[in-house]
Amino acid sequence: MLPYKKSTKFSEVLADYPGAPEYLAKKNPKFKSLKNAIVVQLMAPKITLAKMAKKHGMTFEELISVLENGVKSGEMKNGEEFKKRINEANNVKEQIKALMKALFEEGENVDEIKERFKEIVSQANPVVIAIAESELTREGYSIQDLMKACDVHLELFKDQLMNSRRKIEKTHPLWRFIKDHDAMMFWFEDGLRISRELKERNGYEDAKDLIEKLNGIMKHLRESENHDVRQENTLFPVLEKYGVEEPPAIMWDEHSKMKERRNYIEKLLGGIPNIPYDEFVDKLQGAFTYLVEVFVKHTQKEQEILYNVALDILSEKDWEDIQRESDRLGYFELPKEVLEDE
Ligand SMILES: [Fe+2]
């Protein structure tokens, strides 16, 4: 009988049997998250065996018995694979940290560093990136510093998006959907930029011009909700007709989340000057950062997955219906900056 109690932390098991995560993941599909060495490393010191069992839908006794069988049968190995993956992840993490520090310092070869950073980040596990960021904060780097890395990250997403895009003719209904995305991205980024600029101002009175600009951007963003309505009423139902149900449902859900956050920003702007200026700026910046991040990922999913699936399975007639219905629902005005690069 293994000497573990309900309150034993998984890290103690790991110290005795480094092969435990690999073995559990192999034994039971419920434990597949244990294949991710980074996740294991993060959660092992925090989670108790009782909690872990519950999380994976079994009793503490059942978990112990699975572990015991592994020890007896010799299936629970020494964890070489696990250690190797941890080492690799730590290696990547250290590289990311070094590149981020170089980015913050804005030295001469900043473009070269940006390129290297993009390369490594595009292949790294998001959890590793998050750990690198939180370690840097603990080492004393500021949020403003991390923003610089965040911007490069954003650039990277946009590069990827542009490169993976299929070329769509201007006459095709998808062309407009994609342009809508570019327009929304343009306004989100503008909002983020302004919300950062607000930090340099001394109060509402001093920031009047920027707040006016923000109100303008929010008006555009509100009008651009018409893009979501058009998709939800034309493209999504057609895809569902072909049995593609889950992706549109996810997109729909993300639309609602983004809409909530947009409403929140409008409420913040509408509440001026009832909350202290510094608090207003922090909340605004947080909301725009969230929106930009969610929007970039959302757009990537729509363009790389949803639209490609649609191009593969929809008929000519479907596209004609989508076009007609889109025309009926109407459009919002695209900014000239977005039309210029045509
Ligand atoms: Fe969307």
mmCIF file of C-alpha atoms and ligand atoms in Angstrom:
data_model
loop_
_atom_site.group_PDB
_atom_site.id
_atom_site.type_symbol
_atom_site.label_atom_id
_atom_site.label_comp_id
_atom_site.label_asym_id
_atom_site.label_seq_id
_atom_site.Cartn_x
_atom_site.Cartn_y
_atom_site.Cartn_z
ATOM 1 C CA MET A 1 0.000 0.000 0.000
ATOM 2 C CA LEU A 2 1.365 3.388 -0.982
ATOM 3 C CA PRO A 3 1.818 5.712 2.011
ATOM 4 C CA TYR A 4 -0.155 8.600 0.514
ATOM 5 C CA LYS A 5 -3.005 10.448 2.164
ATOM 6 C CA LYS A 6 -5.839 12.477 0.712
ATOM 7 C CA SER A 7 -3.926 15.628 1.591
ATOM 8 C CA THR A 8 -0.704 14.452 -0.107
ATOM 9 C CA LYS A 9 0.382 16.830 -2.846
ATOM 10 C CA PHE A 10 0.934 15.385 -6.300
ATOM 11 C CA SER A 11 4.476 16.794 -6.230
ATOM 12 C CA GLU A 12 5.336 14.294 -3.448
ATOM 13 C CA VAL A 13 4.196 11.414 -5.657
ATOM 14 C CA LEU A 14 6.210 12.923 -8.476
ATOM 15 C CA ALA A 15 9.331 12.975 -6.299
ATOM 16 C CA ASP A 16 8.914 9.248 -5.528
ATOM 17 C CA TYR A 17 7.736 8.234 -8.998
ATOM 18 C CA PRO A 18 8.753 10.698 -11.728
ATOM 19 C CA GLY A 19 7.026 8.488 -14.278
ATOM 20 C CA ALA A 20 3.589 8.971 -12.679
ATOM 21 C CA PRO A 21 2.228 11.598 -15.129
ATOM 22 C CA GLU A 22 3.202 9.607 -18.203
ATOM 23 C CA TYR A 23 1.803 6.421 -16.741
ATOM 24 C CA LEU A 24 -1.509 7.968 -15.673
ATOM 25 C CA ALA A 25 -1.973 9.667 -19.036
ATOM 26 C CA LYS A 26 -1.386 6.346 -20.777
ATOM 27 C CA LYS A 27 -3.603 4.379 -18.421
ATOM 28 C CA ASN A 28 -6.621 6.639 -18.477
ATOM 29 C CA PRO A 29 -7.667 9.160 -21.151
ATOM 30 C CA LYS A 30 -9.092 11.337 -18.381
ATOM 31 C CA PHE A 31 -5.515 12.165 -17.423
ATOM 32 C CA LYS A 32 -4.443 13.312 -20.843
ATOM 33 C CA SER A 33 -3.641 16.813 -19.533
ATOM 34 C CA LEU A 34 -0.765 15.197 -17.622
ATOM 35 C CA LYS A 35 0.997 14.713 -20.942
ATOM 36 C CA ASN A 36 1.772 18.413 -20.765
ATOM 37 C CA ALA A 37 4.895 18.488 -18.596
ATOM 38 C CA ILE A 38 4.594 22.221 -17.997
ATOM 39 C CA VAL A 39 1.064 21.976 -16.706
ATOM 40 C CA VAL A 40 2.153 19.158 -14.397
ATOM 41 C CA GLN A 41 5.081 21.165 -13.109
ATOM 42 C CA LEU A 42 2.806 24.089 -12.344
ATOM 43 C CA MET A 43 -0.013 22.243 -10.671
ATOM 44 C CA ALA A 44 1.811 19.402 -8.875
ATOM 45 C CA PRO A 45 2.847 21.422 -5.774
ATOM 46 C CA LYS A 46 -0.671 22.839 -5.430
ATOM 47 C CA ILE A 47 -3.045 19.953 -5.981
ATOM 48 C CA THR A 48 -3.803 17.237 -3.418
ATOM 49 C CA LEU A 49 -4.481 13.653 -4.423
ATOM 50 C CA ALA A 50 -8.084 13.938 -3.207
ATOM 51 C CA LYS A 51 -8.671 16.956 -5.392
ATOM 52 C CA MET A 52 -6.913 15.387 -8.341
ATOM 53 C CA ALA A 53 -9.048 12.258 -8.111
ATOM 54 C CA LYS A 54 -12.220 14.330 -7.941
ATOM 55 C CA LYS A 55 -11.173 16.487 -10.868
ATOM 56 C CA HIS A 56 -10.777 13.369 -12.988
ATOM 57 C CA GLY A 57 -14.014 11.770 -11.919
ATOM 58 C CA MET A 58 -12.729 9.064 -9.590
ATOM 59 C CA THR A 59 -12.420 8.435 -5.867
ATOM 60 C CA PHE A 60 -9.187 8.846 -3.934
ATOM 61 C CA GLU A 61 -9.062 5.062 -3.427
ATOM 62 C CA GLU A 62 -9.405 4.423 -7.139
ATOM 63 C CA LEU A 63 -6.554 6.809 -7.903
ATOM 64 C CA ILE A 64 -4.319 5.108 -5.327
ATOM 65 C CA SER A 65 -5.143 1.714 -6.749
ATOM 66 C CA VAL A 66 -4.229 2.831 -10.294
ATOM 67 C CA LEU A 67 -0.912 4.145 -8.951
ATOM 68 C CA GLU A 68 -0.258 0.950 -6.998
ATOM 69 C CA ASN A 69 -0.869 -1.194 -10.053
ATOM 70 C CA GLY A 70 1.668 0.911 -11.890
ATOM 71 C CA VAL A 71 4.276 0.364 -9.201
ATOM 72 C CA LYS A 72 3.615 -3.383 -9.011
ATOM 73 C CA SER A 73 3.593 -4.026 -12.728
ATOM 74 C CA GLY A 74 6.651 -1.860 -13.271
ATOM 75 C CA GLU A 75 4.740 0.184 -15.832
ATOM 76 C CA MET A 76 5.467 3.370 -13.941
ATOM 77 C CA LYS A 77 8.842 4.249 -15.371
ATOM 78 C CA ASN A 78 11.547 6.571 -14.158
ATOM 79 C CA GLY A 79 10.050 9.543 -15.973
ATOM 80 C CA GLU A 80 12.877 10.124 -18.454
ATOM 81 C CA GLU A 81 10.424 11.410 -21.022
ATOM 82 C CA PHE A 82 8.858 13.782 -18.488
ATOM 83 C CA LYS A 83 12.236 15.164 -17.404
ATOM 84 C CA LYS A 84 13.261 15.653 -21.002
ATOM 85 C CA ARG A 85 10.140 17.652 -21.751
ATOM 86 C CA ILE A 86 10.580 19.792 -18.634
ATOM 87 C CA ASN A 87 14.159 20.520 -19.660
ATOM 88 C CA GLU A 88 13.096 21.457 -23.152
ATOM 89 C CA ALA A 89 10.358 23.726 -21.845
ATOM 90 C CA ASN A 90 12.713 25.418 -19.391
ATOM 91 C CA ASN A 91 15.151 25.948 -22.183
ATOM 92 C CA VAL A 92 12.514 27.621 -24.339
ATOM 93 C CA LYS A 93 11.350 29.675 -21.362
ATOM 94 C CA GLU A 94 14.862 30.994 -20.707
ATOM 95 C CA GLN A 95 15.268 31.901 -24.371
ATOM 96 C CA ILE A 96 11.956 33.751 -24.364
ATOM 97 C CA LYS A 97 12.942 35.631 -21.207
ATOM 98 C CA ALA A 98 16.302 36.625 -22.654
ATOM 99 C CA LEU A 99 14.679 37.874 -25.860
ATOM 100 C CA MET A 100 12.001 39.760 -23.945
ATOM 101 C CA LYS A 101 14.629 41.505 -21.835
ATOM 102 C CA ALA A 102 16.445 42.467 -25.007
ATOM 103 C CA LEU A 103 13.168 43.794 -26.401
ATOM 104 C CA PHE A 104 12.516 45.923 -23.306
ATOM 105 C CA GLU A 105 15.940 47.482 -23.605
ATOM 106 C CA GLU A 106 15.269 48.519 -27.201
ATOM 107 C CA GLY A 107 18.875 48.201 -28.265
ATOM 108 C CA GLU A 108 20.217 48.650 -31.770
ATOM 109 C CA ASN A 109 19.342 45.319 -33.280
ATOM 110 C CA VAL A 110 15.720 45.490 -32.150
ATOM 111 C CA ASP A 111 14.372 44.277 -35.497
ATOM 112 C CA GLU A 112 16.535 41.206 -35.390
ATOM 113 C CA ILE A 113 15.422 40.463 -31.828
ATOM 114 C CA LYS A 114 11.806 40.930 -32.832
ATOM 115 C CA GLU A 115 12.232 38.346 -35.594
ATOM 116 C CA ARG A 116 13.870 35.837 -33.259
ATOM 117 C CA PHE A 117 11.212 36.437 -30.640
ATOM 118 C CA LYS A 118 8.444 35.885 -33.181
ATOM 119 C CA GLU A 119 10.050 32.678 -34.346
ATOM 120 C CA ILE A 120 10.346 31.140 -30.911
ATOM 121 C CA VAL A 121 6.978 32.361 -29.658
ATOM 122 C CA SER A 122 5.173 30.975 -32.686
ATOM 123 C CA GLN A 123 6.321 27.488 -31.721
ATOM 124 C CA ALA A 124 6.162 27.750 -27.953
ATOM 125 C CA ASN A 125 3.427 26.479 -25.690
ATOM 126 C CA PRO A 126 1.314 29.453 -24.499
ATOM 127 C CA VAL A 127 1.725 28.276 -20.907
ATOM 128 C CA VAL A 128 5.502 28.589 -21.221
ATOM 129 C CA ILE A 129 5.111 32.132 -22.513
ATOM 130 C CA ALA A 130 2.809 32.994 -19.620
ATOM 131 C CA ILE A 131 5.319 31.572 -17.110
ATOM 132 C CA ALA A 132 8.149 33.551 -18.706
ATOM 133 C CA GLU A 133 6.063 36.712 -18.402
ATOM 134 C CA SER A 134 5.131 36.165 -14.788
ATOM 135 C CA GLU A 135 8.754 35.412 -13.855
ATOM 136 C CA LEU A 136 9.852 38.654 -15.476
ATOM 137 C CA THR A 137 7.233 40.589 -13.499
ATOM 138 C CA ARG A 138 8.549 39.030 -10.315
ATOM 139 C CA GLU A 139 12.052 40.073 -11.348
ATOM 140 C CA GLY A 140 10.820 43.663 -11.383
ATOM 141 C CA TYR A 141 9.886 44.347 -14.990
ATOM 142 C CA SER A 142 6.841 46.564 -15.402
ATOM 143 C CA ILE A 143 3.565 46.085 -17.237
ATOM 144 C CA GLN A 144 4.701 48.734 -19.713
ATOM 145 C CA ASP A 145 7.766 46.604 -20.460
ATOM 146 C CA LEU A 146 5.649 43.526 -21.022
ATOM 147 C CA MET A 147 3.426 45.522 -23.364
ATOM 148 C CA LYS A 148 6.350 45.787 -25.756
ATOM 149 C CA ALA A 149 6.527 42.009 -25.926
ATOM 150 C CA CYS A 150 2.766 41.854 -26.216
ATOM 151 C CA ASP A 151 2.887 44.171 -29.243
ATOM 152 C CA VAL A 152 5.437 41.984 -30.993
ATOM 153 C CA HIS A 153 3.242 39.037 -30.193
ATOM 154 C CA LEU A 154 0.362 40.837 -31.841
ATOM 155 C CA GLU A 155 2.448 41.648 -34.883
ATOM 156 C CA LEU A 156 3.259 37.979 -35.136
ATOM 157 C CA PHE A 157 -0.394 36.974 -35.076
ATOM 158 C CA LYS A 158 -1.151 39.454 -37.789
ATOM 159 C CA ASP A 159 1.745 38.241 -39.943
ATOM 160 C CA GLN A 160 0.500 34.693 -39.561
ATOM 161 C CA LEU A 161 -3.026 35.695 -40.404
ATOM 162 C CA MET A 162 -2.002 37.539 -43.555
ATOM 163 C CA ASN A 163 0.179 34.675 -44.693
ATOM 164 C CA SER A 164 -2.346 31.930 -44.127
ATOM 165 C CA ARG A 165 -5.155 33.778 -45.842
ATOM 166 C CA ARG A 166 -6.548 32.401 -49.014
ATOM 167 C CA LYS A 167 -6.761 34.912 -51.787
ATOM 168 C CA ILE A 168 -10.418 35.820 -52.118
ATOM 169 C CA GLU A 169 -11.870 37.647 -55.105
ATOM 170 C CA LYS A 170 -13.509 40.952 -54.375
ATOM 171 C CA THR A 171 -16.781 39.636 -55.788
ATOM 172 C CA HIS A 172 -16.916 36.746 -53.291
ATOM 173 C CA PRO A 173 -19.036 37.253 -50.112
ATOM 174 C CA LEU A 174 -16.082 36.203 -47.919
ATOM 175 C CA TRP A 175 -14.063 39.165 -49.140
ATOM 176 C CA ARG A 176 -16.260 41.537 -47.197
ATOM 177 C CA PHE A 177 -16.158 39.387 -44.037
ATOM 178 C CA ILE A 178 -12.364 39.485 -44.115
ATOM 179 C CA LYS A 179 -12.267 43.227 -44.722
ATOM 180 C CA ASP A 180 -14.642 43.667 -41.791
ATOM 181 C CA HIS A 181 -12.071 41.914 -39.614
ATOM 182 C CA ASP A 182 -9.316 44.234 -40.814
ATOM 183 C CA ALA A 183 -11.472 47.253 -40.023
ATOM 184 C CA MET A 184 -12.353 46.007 -36.542
ATOM 185 C CA MET A 185 -8.724 45.200 -35.828
ATOM 186 C CA PHE A 186 -7.789 48.708 -36.934
ATOM 187 C CA TRP A 187 -10.232 50.263 -34.449
ATOM 188 C CA PHE A 188 -9.354 47.887 -31.603
ATOM 189 C CA GLU A 189 -5.669 48.685 -31.986
ATOM 190 C CA ASP A 190 -6.390 52.382 -32.178
ATOM 191 C CA GLY A 191 -8.388 52.100 -28.963
ATOM 192 C CA LEU A 192 -5.575 50.230 -27.248
ATOM 193 C CA ARG A 193 -3.038 52.824 -28.360
ATOM 194 C CA ILE A 194 -5.175 55.686 -27.071
ATOM 195 C CA SER A 195 -5.882 53.933 -23.785
ATOM 196 C CA ARG A 196 -2.105 53.785 -23.272
ATOM 197 C CA GLU A 197 -1.655 57.417 -24.229
ATOM 198 C CA LEU A 198 -4.189 58.364 -21.556
ATOM 199 C CA LYS A 199 -1.671 57.260 -18.940
ATOM 200 C CA GLU A 200 0.479 60.278 -19.809
ATOM 201 C CA ARG A 201 -2.337 62.750 -19.155
ATOM 202 C CA ASN A 202 -3.204 64.412 -15.868
ATOM 203 C CA GLY A 203 -6.941 63.952 -15.685
ATOM 204 C CA TYR A 204 -10.179 64.067 -17.614
ATOM 205 C CA GLU A 205 -9.826 67.707 -18.573
ATOM 206 C CA ASP A 206 -6.315 67.156 -19.893
ATOM 207 C CA ALA A 207 -7.427 64.075 -21.836
ATOM 208 C CA LYS A 208 -10.463 65.614 -23.504
ATOM 209 C CA ASP A 209 -9.183 65.168 -27.076
ATOM 210 C CA LEU A 210 -8.297 61.500 -26.545
ATOM 211 C CA ILE A 211 -11.620 60.711 -24.931
ATOM 212 C CA GLU A 212 -13.391 62.292 -27.864
ATOM 213 C CA LYS A 213 -11.384 60.073 -30.226
ATOM 214 C CA LEU A 214 -12.293 57.048 -28.139
ATOM 215 C CA ASN A 215 -15.973 57.877 -28.368
ATOM 216 C CA GLY A 216 -15.564 57.976 -32.145
ATOM 217 C CA ILE A 217 -13.865 54.576 -32.175
ATOM 218 C CA MET A 218 -16.578 53.060 -30.004
ATOM 219 C CA LYS A 219 -19.209 54.363 -32.387
ATOM 220 C CA HIS A 220 -17.441 52.601 -35.261
ATOM 221 C CA LEU A 221 -17.122 49.417 -33.232
ATOM 222 C CA ARG A 222 -20.777 49.476 -32.360
ATOM 223 C CA GLU A 223 -21.664 49.813 -36.043
ATOM 224 C CA SER A 224 -19.284 46.965 -36.866
ATOM 225 C CA GLU A 225 -21.407 44.596 -34.803
ATOM 226 C CA ASN A 226 -23.322 44.327 -38.025
ATOM 227 C CA HIS A 227 -20.507 41.987 -39.160
ATOM 228 C CA ASP A 228 -21.375 39.529 -36.394
ATOM 229 C CA VAL A 229 -25.082 39.765 -37.195
ATOM 230 C CA ARG A 230 -24.379 39.105 -40.865
ATOM 231 C CA GLN A 231 -22.264 36.053 -40.109
ATOM 232 C CA GLU A 232 -24.643 34.695 -37.527
ATOM 233 C CA ASN A 233 -27.550 34.956 -39.954
ATOM 234 C CA THR A 234 -25.936 33.906 -43.215
ATOM 235 C CA LEU A 235 -22.743 31.867 -43.009
ATOM 236 C CA PHE A 236 -23.307 30.093 -39.678
ATOM 237 C CA PRO A 237 -26.734 28.592 -40.472
ATOM 238 C CA VAL A 238 -25.501 27.345 -43.853
ATOM 239 C CA LEU A 239 -22.532 25.648 -42.198
ATOM 240 C CA GLU A 240 -24.833 24.136 -39.624
ATOM 241 C CA LYS A 241 -26.957 22.754 -42.433
ATOM 242 C CA TYR A 242 -23.901 20.744 -43.519
ATOM 243 C CA GLY A 243 -23.371 19.453 -39.989
ATOM 244 C CA VAL A 244 -20.619 21.917 -39.066
ATOM 245 C CA GLU A 245 -22.218 22.927 -35.799
ATOM 246 C CA GLU A 246 -19.579 23.285 -33.155
ATOM 247 C CA PRO A 247 -17.259 25.903 -34.686
ATOM 248 C CA PRO A 248 -20.076 28.400 -35.380
ATOM 249 C CA ALA A 249 -21.352 27.875 -31.826
ATOM 250 C CA ILE A 250 -17.905 28.721 -30.444
ATOM 251 C CA MET A 251 -17.648 31.795 -32.679
ATOM 252 C CA TRP A 252 -21.098 32.872 -31.607
ATOM 253 C CA ASP A 253 -20.118 32.595 -27.981
ATOM 254 C CA GLU A 254 -16.964 34.653 -28.561
ATOM 255 C CA HIS A 255 -19.022 37.334 -30.301
ATOM 256 C CA SER A 256 -21.156 37.632 -27.156
ATOM 257 C CA LYS A 257 -18.095 37.868 -24.916
ATOM 258 C CA MET A 258 -16.577 40.621 -27.041
ATOM 259 C CA LYS A 259 -19.882 42.448 -27.150
ATOM 260 C CA GLU A 260 -20.022 42.381 -23.343
ATOM 261 C CA ARG A 261 -16.592 43.930 -23.093
ATOM 262 C CA ARG A 262 -17.480 46.591 -25.652
ATOM 263 C CA ASN A 263 -20.540 47.487 -23.614
ATOM 264 C CA TYR A 264 -18.322 47.688 -20.563
ATOM 265 C CA ILE A 265 -16.043 50.217 -22.294
ATOM 266 C CA GLU A 266 -19.041 52.274 -23.352
ATOM 267 C CA LYS A 267 -20.238 52.255 -19.768
ATOM 268 C CA LEU A 268 -16.818 53.412 -18.582
ATOM 269 C CA LEU A 269 -16.879 56.272 -21.072
ATOM 270 C CA GLY A 270 -20.445 57.116 -20.159
ATOM 271 C CA GLY A 271 -19.536 57.186 -16.456
ATOM 272 C CA ILE A 272 -16.996 60.015 -16.805
ATOM 273 C CA PRO A 273 -16.152 61.752 -14.455
ATOM 274 C CA ASN A 274 -17.707 59.644 -11.720
ATOM 275 C CA ILE A 275 -14.712 57.386 -11.150
ATOM 276 C CA PRO A 276 -11.156 58.567 -10.387
ATOM 277 C CA TYR A 277 -9.165 59.205 -13.566
ATOM 278 C CA ASP A 278 -6.387 56.660 -12.806
ATOM 279 C CA GLU A 279 -8.911 53.938 -12.173
ATOM 280 C CA PHE A 280 -10.705 54.802 -15.403
ATOM 281 C CA VAL A 281 -7.469 54.543 -17.401
ATOM 282 C CA ASP A 282 -6.473 51.215 -15.850
ATOM 283 C CA LYS A 283 -9.870 49.675 -16.472
ATOM 284 C CA LEU A 284 -9.996 50.985 -20.010
ATOM 285 C CA GLN A 285 -6.538 49.700 -20.853
ATOM 286 C CA GLY A 286 -7.374 46.316 -19.377
ATOM 287 C CA ALA A 287 -10.564 46.083 -21.415
ATOM 288 C CA PHE A 288 -8.882 47.026 -24.687
ATOM 289 C CA THR A 289 -6.002 44.628 -24.094
ATOM 290 C CA TYR A 290 -8.513 41.845 -23.514
ATOM 291 C CA LEU A 291 -10.513 42.768 -26.588
ATOM 292 C CA VAL A 292 -7.515 42.898 -28.885
ATOM 293 C CA GLU A 293 -6.235 39.554 -27.664
ATOM 294 C CA VAL A 294 -9.577 37.791 -27.934
ATOM 295 C CA PHE A 295 -10.320 39.387 -31.263
ATOM 296 C CA VAL A 296 -7.008 38.356 -32.835
ATOM 297 C CA LYS A 297 -7.488 34.739 -31.835
ATOM 298 C CA HIS A 298 -11.125 34.778 -32.819
ATOM 299 C CA THR A 299 -10.337 36.180 -36.242
ATOM 300 C CA GLN A 300 -7.642 33.629 -36.747
ATOM 301 C CA LYS A 301 -10.109 30.829 -36.054
ATOM 302 C CA GLU A 302 -12.696 32.272 -38.395
ATOM 303 C CA GLN A 303 -10.318 32.888 -41.249
ATOM 304 C CA GLU A 304 -8.160 29.810 -40.937
ATOM 305 C CA ILE A 305 -10.795 27.272 -40.014
ATOM 306 C CA LEU A 306 -14.327 28.444 -40.585
ATOM 307 C CA TYR A 307 -13.834 30.179 -43.918
ATOM 308 C CA ASN A 308 -11.679 27.409 -45.310
ATOM 309 C CA VAL A 309 -14.252 24.809 -44.353
ATOM 310 C CA ALA A 310 -16.941 26.962 -45.944
ATOM 311 C CA LEU A 311 -14.948 27.339 -49.161
ATOM 312 C CA ASP A 312 -14.604 23.586 -49.330
ATOM 313 C CA ILE A 313 -18.173 22.553 -48.738
ATOM 314 C CA LEU A 314 -20.554 25.350 -49.710
ATOM 315 C CA SER A 315 -22.161 25.356 -53.141
ATOM 316 C CA GLU A 316 -22.424 28.255 -55.605
ATOM 317 C CA LYS A 317 -26.056 28.555 -54.659
ATOM 318 C CA ASP A 318 -25.158 28.806 -50.936
ATOM 319 C CA TRP A 319 -22.785 31.663 -51.642
ATOM 320 C CA GLU A 320 -25.407 33.448 -53.706
ATOM 321 C CA ASP A 321 -27.856 33.133 -50.805
ATOM 322 C CA ILE A 322 -25.234 34.444 -48.386
ATOM 323 C CA GLN A 323 -24.536 37.405 -50.641
ATOM 324 C CA ARG A 324 -28.198 38.281 -51.049
ATOM 325 C CA GLU A 325 -28.948 37.950 -47.348
ATOM 326 C CA SER A 326 -25.824 39.978 -46.453
ATOM 327 C CA ASP A 327 -26.923 42.767 -48.783
ATOM 328 C CA ARG A 328 -30.306 42.756 -47.127
ATOM 329 C CA LEU A 329 -28.796 43.014 -43.631
ATOM 330 C CA GLY A 330 -26.508 45.831 -44.741
ATOM 331 C CA TYR A 331 -22.924 46.850 -44.045
ATOM 332 C CA PHE A 332 -20.955 49.338 -42.000
ATOM 333 C CA GLU A 333 -18.514 51.772 -43.547
ATOM 334 C CA LEU A 334 -14.918 50.511 -43.915
ATOM 335 C CA PRO A 335 -12.137 52.940 -42.962
ATOM 336 C CA LYS A 336 -9.983 54.083 -45.854
ATOM 337 C CA GLU A 337 -6.820 52.712 -44.169
ATOM 338 C CA VAL A 338 -8.188 49.212 -44.634
ATOM 339 C CA LEU A 339 -9.137 49.693 -48.247
ATOM 340 C CA GLU A 340 -5.794 51.230 -49.149
ATOM 341 C CA ASP A 341 -3.811 47.992 -49.087
ATOM 342 C CA GLU A 342 -6.019 46.395 -51.715
HETATM 343 FE FE FE B 1 -16.635 36.543 -35.779
#
